[in-house]
Coordinates of C-alpha atoms in Angstrom, one line a residue:
M2 CA 69.4 121.5 70.1
A3 CA 71.3 118.6 71.8
N4 CA 70.1 117.1 75.0
T5 CA 71.9 118.8 77.9
S6 CA 70.5 116.6 80.7
D7 CA 73.0 115.7 83.5
P8 CA 74.6 112.3 82.6
G9 CA 74.9 111.6 86.3
E10 CA 71.1 111.4 86.6
S11 CA 69.8 107.9 86.5
N12 CA 66.4 106.4 85.8
P13 CA 64.3 105.9 88.9
S14 CA 63.5 102.3 87.9
L15 CA 67.3 101.6 87.7
Q16 CA 67.7 103.1 91.2
N17 CA 64.9 100.9 92.5
Y18 CA 66.5 97.9 90.9
A19 CA 69.9 98.7 92.4
I20 CA 68.4 99.1 95.9
T21 CA 66.5 95.8 95.6
A22 CA 69.6 94.0 94.3
S23 CA 71.7 95.3 97.2
A24 CA 69.0 94.3 99.7
V25 CA 68.9 90.8 98.2
K26 CA 72.7 90.5 98.3
L27 CA 72.9 91.7 101.9
A28 CA 70.2 89.3 103.0
S29 CA 71.6 86.3 101.2
L30 CA 75.2 87.0 102.3
G31 CA 74.0 87.5 105.9
L32 CA 72.1 84.2 105.8
I33 CA 75.2 82.5 104.4
T34 CA 77.4 84.0 107.1
C35 CA 75.1 83.0 110.0
T36 CA 74.7 79.5 108.6
S37 CA 78.5 79.1 108.2
L38 CA 79.3 80.4 111.7
L39 CA 76.6 78.4 113.4
G40 CA 77.2 75.2 111.6
N41 CA 81.0 75.2 111.7
I42 CA 81.1 76.2 115.4
V43 CA 78.7 73.5 116.4
L44 CA 80.6 70.9 114.3
S45 CA 83.9 72.1 115.9
L46 CA 82.5 71.9 119.4
L47 CA 81.2 68.4 118.7
V48 CA 84.6 67.2 117.5
L49 CA 86.4 68.8 120.4
K50 CA 83.9 67.6 123.1
D51 CA 83.5 64.0 122.0
R52 CA 86.6 61.9 122.5
T53 CA 85.4 59.2 120.2
L54 CA 85.8 61.7 117.3
H55 CA 89.5 62.3 118.2
K56 CA 90.9 60.6 115.2
A57 CA 92.5 61.6 111.9
P58 CA 89.5 62.3 109.6
Y59 CA 87.9 64.6 112.2
Y60 CA 91.1 66.4 112.9
F61 CA 91.1 67.4 109.2
L62 CA 87.4 68.3 109.5
L63 CA 88.2 70.5 112.5
D64 CA 90.8 72.4 110.5
L65 CA 88.3 72.8 107.6
C66 CA 85.7 74.2 110.0
A67 CA 88.2 76.7 111.5
A68 CA 89.1 78.0 108.1
D69 CA 85.4 78.5 107.2
I70 CA 84.8 80.3 110.5
I71 CA 87.7 82.7 109.9
R72 CA 86.6 83.3 106.3
S73 CA 83.0 84.0 107.3
A74 CA 83.9 86.2 110.3
V75 CA 86.7 88.3 108.5
C76 CA 86.0 88.4 104.8
F77 CA 82.2 88.4 104.5
P78 CA 81.6 91.5 106.6
F79 CA 83.8 93.6 104.3
V80 CA 81.8 92.4 101.3
M81 CA 78.6 93.5 103.1
I82 CA 80.0 96.9 104.0
S83 CA 81.1 97.4 100.3
I84 CA 77.6 96.6 99.1
D85 CA 76.0 98.9 101.7
H86 CA 78.4 101.7 100.5
G87 CA 77.4 101.4 96.9
S88 CA 80.0 98.8 95.7
V89 CA 82.9 101.0 96.9
W90 CA 85.9 100.0 99.0
S91 CA 86.0 102.5 101.9
Y92 CA 89.3 101.4 103.5
S93 CA 93.0 101.6 102.6
I94 CA 94.7 99.7 99.8
L95 CA 96.7 97.7 102.4
S96 CA 93.5 96.5 104.1
C97 CA 92.1 95.5 100.7
K98 CA 95.2 93.4 100.0
I99 CA 95.0 91.7 103.4
V100 CA 91.3 90.7 102.8
A101 CA 92.1 89.5 99.3
F102 CA 95.1 87.6 100.6
L103 CA 92.8 85.8 103.2
A104 CA 90.2 85.0 100.5
V105 CA 92.7 83.4 98.2
L106 CA 94.4 81.7 101.1
F107 CA 91.3 80.0 102.2
C108 CA 90.4 78.9 98.7
F109 CA 93.7 77.2 98.2
H110 CA 93.7 75.8 101.7
I111 CA 90.4 74.0 101.1
A112 CA 91.7 72.6 97.8
F113 CA 95.1 71.4 99.3
L114 CA 93.4 69.9 102.4
L115 CA 90.8 68.0 100.4
F116 CA 93.6 66.6 98.2
C117 CA 95.5 65.4 101.3
V118 CA 92.3 64.0 102.8
S119 CA 91.6 62.0 99.6
V120 CA 95.1 60.4 99.8
T121 CA 94.5 59.5 103.5
R122 CA 91.1 58.0 102.6
Y123 CA 92.7 55.8 99.9
M124 CA 95.3 54.7 102.4
A125 CA 92.6 53.9 105.0
I126 CA 90.9 51.6 102.4
A127 CA 93.8 50.1 100.5
H128 CA 96.5 50.0 103.3
H129 CA 94.5 50.1 106.5
R130 CA 97.2 48.6 108.7
F131 CA 99.8 51.2 107.6
Y132 CA 97.2 53.9 108.0
S133 CA 96.1 52.9 111.5
K134 CA 99.7 52.9 112.7
R135 CA 101.0 56.1 111.0
M136 CA 98.0 58.5 111.1
T137 CA 98.4 59.8 114.6
L138 CA 97.6 63.2 116.0
W139 CA 101.1 64.5 115.2
T140 CA 101.0 63.2 111.7
C141 CA 97.7 65.1 111.2
V142 CA 99.3 68.2 112.6
A143 CA 102.2 67.9 110.2
V144 CA 99.8 67.5 107.2
I145 CA 97.8 70.5 108.3
C146 CA 100.9 72.6 108.7
M147 CA 102.1 71.6 105.3
V148 CA 98.7 72.5 103.8
W149 CA 98.8 76.0 105.4
T150 CA 102.4 76.5 104.2
L151 CA 101.4 75.6 100.6
S152 CA 98.4 77.8 100.7
V153 CA 100.4 80.8 102.0
A154 CA 103.0 80.2 99.2
M155 CA 100.2 80.3 96.6
A156 CA 98.4 83.4 98.0
F157 CA 101.4 85.5 99.0
P158 CA 103.1 86.5 95.7
P159 CA 100.2 88.8 94.6
V160 CA 100.9 91.0 97.7
F161 CA 104.1 92.1 95.9
D162 CA 102.1 92.8 92.7
V163 CA 102.9 89.5 91.0
G164 CA 99.5 89.7 89.5
T165 CA 97.6 92.0 91.8
Y166 CA 95.1 92.2 94.7
K167 CA 92.5 94.9 94.3
F168 CA 88.8 95.7 94.8
I169 CA 86.8 94.3 91.9
R170 CA 83.6 96.4 91.7
E171 CA 81.8 93.7 89.6
E172 CA 82.4 91.1 92.3
E173 CA 82.1 93.6 95.2
Q174 CA 85.1 92.1 97.0
C175 CA 88.8 92.4 97.2
I176 CA 90.2 89.5 95.3
F177 CA 92.8 88.4 92.7
E178 CA 92.3 90.5 89.6
H179 CA 92.0 88.2 86.6
R180 CA 93.0 90.1 83.5
Y181 CA 94.0 89.1 80.0
V182 CA 96.8 86.5 79.8
K183 CA 99.2 89.1 78.2
A184 CA 98.5 91.7 80.9
N185 CA 99.5 89.7 84.0
D186 CA 100.3 86.1 85.1
T187 CA 97.1 84.9 86.8
L188 CA 97.0 81.8 84.5
G189 CA 99.4 79.9 86.7
F190 CA 97.3 80.3 89.8
M191 CA 94.1 79.2 88.1
L192 CA 95.9 76.2 86.5
M193 CA 97.2 75.1 89.9
L194 CA 93.7 75.3 91.5
A195 CA 92.2 73.2 88.6
V196 CA 95.0 70.6 88.8
I197 CA 94.6 70.2 92.6
V198 CA 90.8 69.7 92.3
G199 CA 91.2 67.3 89.3
T200 CA 93.8 65.2 91.0
T201 CA 91.6 64.9 94.1
H202 CA 88.9 63.4 92.0
V203 CA 91.4 61.0 90.4
V204 CA 92.4 59.7 93.8
Y205 CA 88.7 59.1 94.7
I206 CA 88.2 57.3 91.4
K207 CA 91.2 55.1 92.2
M208 CA 89.8 54.3 95.6
L209 CA 86.4 53.4 94.1
C210 CA 88.1 51.1 91.6
F211 CA 90.0 49.4 94.5
V212 CA 86.8 48.8 96.4
Y213 CA 85.0 47.5 93.3
D214 CA 87.9 45.0 92.6
H215 CA 87.8 43.7 96.1
R216 CA 84.1 43.2 96.1
K217 CA 84.2 40.5 93.3
M218 CA 83.0 37.1 94.3
K219 CA 85.7 34.4 94.6
P220 CA 85.2 30.7 94.5
A221 CA 84.8 29.0 97.8
Q222 CA 87.8 27.1 99.1
L223 CA 87.8 24.3 101.6
V224 CA 90.1 25.3 104.5
P225 CA 90.4 23.1 107.5
A226 CA 89.9 24.4 111.0
I227 CA 93.0 25.5 112.9
S228 CA 93.6 24.6 116.5
Q229 CA 95.1 26.8 119.2
N230 CA 95.0 25.1 122.6
W231 CA 92.0 23.0 121.4
T232 CA 90.0 26.1 120.5
F233 CA 89.4 25.7 116.8
H234 CA 88.8 28.6 114.4
G235 CA 88.4 28.9 110.7
P236 CA 85.8 27.9 108.1
G237 CA 85.2 24.5 109.7
A238 CA 85.1 25.7 113.3
T239 CA 82.1 25.9 115.5
G240 CA 82.9 29.4 116.8
Q241 CA 84.2 28.3 120.2
A242 CA 87.5 30.1 119.6
A243 CA 85.6 33.4 119.1
A244 CA 83.6 32.8 122.3
N245 CA 86.8 32.0 124.2
W246 CA 88.7 35.0 122.8
I247 CA 85.9 37.5 123.6
A248 CA 85.5 36.1 127.1
G249 CA 89.2 36.7 127.6
F250 CA 90.5 33.1 127.6
G251 CA 92.1 33.3 124.1
R252 CA 95.9 32.7 123.8
G253 CA 98.3 33.4 121.0
P254 CA 97.6 35.6 118.0
T255 CA 94.1 37.0 117.2
P256 CA 92.1 34.4 115.2
P257 CA 91.6 35.5 111.6
T258 CA 87.8 35.6 112.0
L259 CA 88.2 38.2 114.8
V260 CA 90.5 40.7 113.0
G261 CA 87.7 43.3 112.9
I262 CA 86.8 42.9 116.6
R263 CA 88.9 44.8 119.1
Q264 CA 88.7 45.3 122.8
A265 CA 88.2 48.9 123.8
S266 CA 90.3 48.6 126.9
H267 CA 90.9 46.4 129.9
N268 CA 88.6 48.5 132.0
A269 CA 86.1 46.4 133.7
N270 CA 83.4 49.1 133.4
R271 CA 83.6 49.1 129.6
R272 CA 82.1 46.7 127.2
L273 CA 83.6 45.5 123.9
L274 CA 83.3 48.0 121.0
V275 CA 82.5 46.2 117.8
L276 CA 84.2 48.0 114.9
D277 CA 83.2 47.5 111.3
E278 CA 86.3 49.4 110.1
F279 CA 85.6 49.0 106.4
K280 CA 82.1 50.5 106.6
M281 CA 83.3 53.3 108.8
E282 CA 86.2 54.3 106.5
K283 CA 83.9 54.0 103.5
R284 CA 81.3 56.3 105.1
I285 CA 83.9 58.9 106.0
G286 CA 85.3 58.7 102.5
K287 CA 81.8 59.3 101.1
M288 CA 81.4 62.3 103.3
Y289 CA 84.7 63.9 102.2
Y290 CA 84.0 63.1 98.5
M291 CA 80.7 64.9 98.8
I292 CA 82.5 67.9 100.3
T293 CA 85.0 67.8 97.4
L294 CA 82.2 67.5 94.8
V295 CA 80.2 70.4 96.3
F296 CA 83.4 72.5 96.4
L297 CA 83.9 71.8 92.7
L298 CA 80.3 72.5 91.8
L299 CA 80.1 75.8 93.8
W300 CA 83.5 77.1 92.6
A301 CA 83.2 75.9 89.0
P302 CA 81.1 78.9 87.7
Y303 CA 83.5 81.4 89.2
I304 CA 86.6 79.5 87.9
V305 CA 85.0 79.5 84.4
S306 CA 84.5 83.2 84.5
C307 CA 88.1 83.7 85.6
Y308 CA 89.3 81.6 82.6
I309 CA 87.1 83.6 80.3
R310 CA 88.7 86.8 81.5
V311 CA 92.2 85.4 81.2
F312 CA 91.8 84.0 77.6
V313 CA 89.2 86.3 76.0
K314 CA 90.4 89.8 75.4
G315 CA 87.7 92.5 76.1
N316 CA 85.2 89.9 77.3
A317 CA 81.8 91.0 78.6
I318 CA 80.6 88.5 81.3
P319 CA 77.0 89.2 82.2
Q320 CA 76.8 90.8 85.6
V321 CA 74.1 88.5 86.8
Y322 CA 76.2 85.4 86.0
L323 CA 79.3 86.9 87.7
T324 CA 77.3 87.9 90.9
A325 CA 75.7 84.4 91.1
A326 CA 79.1 82.8 90.7
V327 CA 80.7 84.9 93.4
W328 CA 77.8 84.2 95.8
L329 CA 78.1 80.4 95.2
T330 CA 81.7 80.6 96.3
F331 CA 80.5 82.3 99.5
A332 CA 77.9 79.6 100.0
Q333 CA 80.6 76.9 100.1
A334 CA 81.6 78.1 103.5
G335 CA 78.3 77.1 105.0
A336 CA 77.8 73.9 103.0
N337 CA 80.3 71.7 104.7
P338 CA 78.5 71.2 108.1
I339 CA 75.3 70.4 106.3
I340 CA 77.0 67.8 104.2
C341 CA 78.8 66.3 107.2
F342 CA 75.6 65.8 109.2
I343 CA 73.7 64.4 106.1
F344 CA 76.3 61.8 105.0
N345 CA 77.8 60.8 108.3
K346 CA 75.7 58.8 110.7
E347 CA 78.3 58.8 113.4
L348 CA 78.3 62.6 113.6
R349 CA 74.5 62.5 114.0
M350 CA 74.7 59.9 116.7
R351 CA 77.4 61.8 118.6
F352 CA 75.4 65.1 118.2
R353 CA 72.4 63.5 119.9
A354 CA 74.6 62.2 122.7
C355 CA 76.6 65.5 123.3
F356 CA 73.8 68.0 122.8
P357 CA 70.6 66.4 124.1
C358 CA 69.1 69.8 124.9
C359 CA 68.8 70.5 121.2
L360 CA 66.5 67.5 120.6
T361 CA 63.0 66.8 121.9
T362 CA 63.8 63.1 122.5
Q363 CA 67.1 61.6 123.3
T364 CA 68.1 58.3 121.7
P365 CA 69.1 55.8 124.4
M366 CA 72.7 54.6 124.1
E367 CA 73.3 50.9 123.6
P368 CA 75.9 49.0 125.7
Y369 CA 77.9 48.6 122.5
C370 CA 78.2 50.6 119.3
V371 CA 78.5 49.3 115.8
I372 CA 80.2 52.0 113.7

């Protein structure tokens, strides 16, 4: 006689495994959400509070933090609720489309913004004079608005079923459904994301080549000292022009040896601020490249799984791999503040200055700052 047991009954060991897996997912996603919210909020407050950070690279960083905060506060709780309800979407189809739209929007926003930042980093190194004149607050606002417009343009078509937004049970989130290439047109969206990330790395490689070419040693040339009102400067000078210029007695154009030295202001209560502009721009460029690299590494497994589903008909991606890939994309939201504080000495110094209550000992501030 055939086995007539209820097919809905499941093995107790499988039930225990499912409960354990759900608990691990909830705990890990909760940790990612708290880390993302705490880190990005602290970094945003630091940039807003410290006026020395009110410059182009940190305006872009502030926008990046705002996007991660919204993503962590809006999208992640719905994922946790779906896990708690047994991998089922308990809300309307419209709300699922809204959450999926936001998830795709923030993904493309990060990609577009990192590309624009890479271009500005190259301009800061290769064309610093043009960069310092043109990269004002309103220029940054225009770039950020352009990035959000492009992101909305990429994320909005699936709302009208060009492709589709739906709840993917295997991923336990509302997201873009990646089906076989002949079933819908998701290939264009995936290609656009890959092209943006690839082009961003090409810009950084070009910047690295520029820095390497300008670090080559050149033969020494005998250049006579130049006189401006009997204050000589140049290779054969004694440094008297520099001393006179710093003391406020210099006349005429800035001596070539003092191009990297600027006066902060004519306020008598402030000392001169010595700026090593090249090292500063190089350090900020390194920080943003690490953010770009981590973005690529954390999103690469999920992008690979999307391409497999697009090109391989009837594919069977292991559930463990797909879950790990999705959770890596979630972790990206909390990784940026950690990267910023690790690879940017200026942020660490300003954090000690602005939030001394978070530290046991406070580093005394020097009368001048070498950035």
